[in-house]
């Protein structure tokens, strides 16, 4: 994949995710204009998140069934419709309907990341995912800068009008500039893909990375969905355009983690995740100083967004490497955790700020970050023993050591290595540790099933 196509896919991600998060710096103005009470303004962002959740379950699996290029273009077109509805809303329910519709089809982000992963050689997958995923963070944080400036000049509705135009333009560009992907096997039925998506939630590595993402983005949403409220209040009383400028600090942090994909390609995903989560916890000590120091707030924002981007890229790299035959479903299932965490953070931070001030929001964000670190630390204990089993060096296990099912190269050993971010190993041809899983893939046809048949 060349640089131009990576940039195009990153732009698609940025515009799509901005349709959900553009409201963050103008929550007060939107709530006032639409008649939404201050303690409920967090639901303006949360509505898009819940729509996004529905899209993850229903639309993302389509990426394993039909041509992702056409799917990306179609999703962008419908997102434009939702943005147009929001921009022209005269009542709160109309705006909420538009935001929900845009949220459902903003899952084009996951289809785009899946497309990038599917067309990338294994040695470049982490790098390409990192570049494309950076568009997500740029969209979330860059939208704050653009939204604040536009809202100051022409009102918050101009933001959604611009997003509608950009979505339609990118839809046309995707059809012209991107090639159709080549699929190695026969097409998979939608019903089977959805069933397989549910099966992912029973896998330990998937659940671990999903729970980390849940708490990660709950912490992220706590900051960015609540930040405009204390900045617009005393003692700072900043304008919408100035509040939006804090997105630049977030961009600096996120782009600073641009090498996270290459770290993952080098097998360092697990230690990078742990260090980044520890940094996330520490960032809230600086963010909590908002009532007294904007400079410490900026430092905290840079650290937080660096940590979030590094963990997010590492998670997606590990999961797509573990399930190369169903990339869309894996990313869609993973992003369910992202969506739920973001919605929780957005809804909870405004309520806590109204009741307890910024100290309450800061404790909430730090608590979410600590939970993510605890999940990573707990999950790292069991796989570390099974990921480096000694039985691969010879034709059988060492004396006195029992080789677990599959050994280091079998089903459980490989899962353990994926969970640690280590390279996969080939199963030996001989010896007690050679293992071929007797459990068929939930998508791949069994030996007794003709290709293309799923029932």
mmCIF file of C-alpha atoms in Angstrom, residues 132 189 193 201 316 345 369 410 453:
data_model
loop_
_atom_site.group_PDB
_atom_site.id
_atom_site.type_symbol
_atom_site.label_atom_id
_atom_site.label_comp_id
_atom_site.label_asym_id
_atom_site.label_seq_id
_atom_site.Cartn_x
_atom_site.Cartn_y
_atom_site.Cartn_z
ATOM 1 C CA UNK A 132 -4.675 4.555 9.168
ATOM 2 C CA UNK A 189 -22.387 -15.904 4.385
ATOM 3 C CA UNK A 193 -20.022 -14.184 10.085
ATOM 4 C CA UNK A 201 -16.366 -13.110 23.049
ATOM 5 C CA UNK A 316 -5.674 -4.097 16.799
ATOM 6 C CA UNK A 345 -17.052 8.079 29.890
ATOM 7 C CA UNK A 369 -7.092 3.963 33.568
ATOM 8 C CA UNK A 410 -0.320 -25.337 18.979
ATOM 9 C CA UNK A 453 -21.152 -24.244 1.837
#
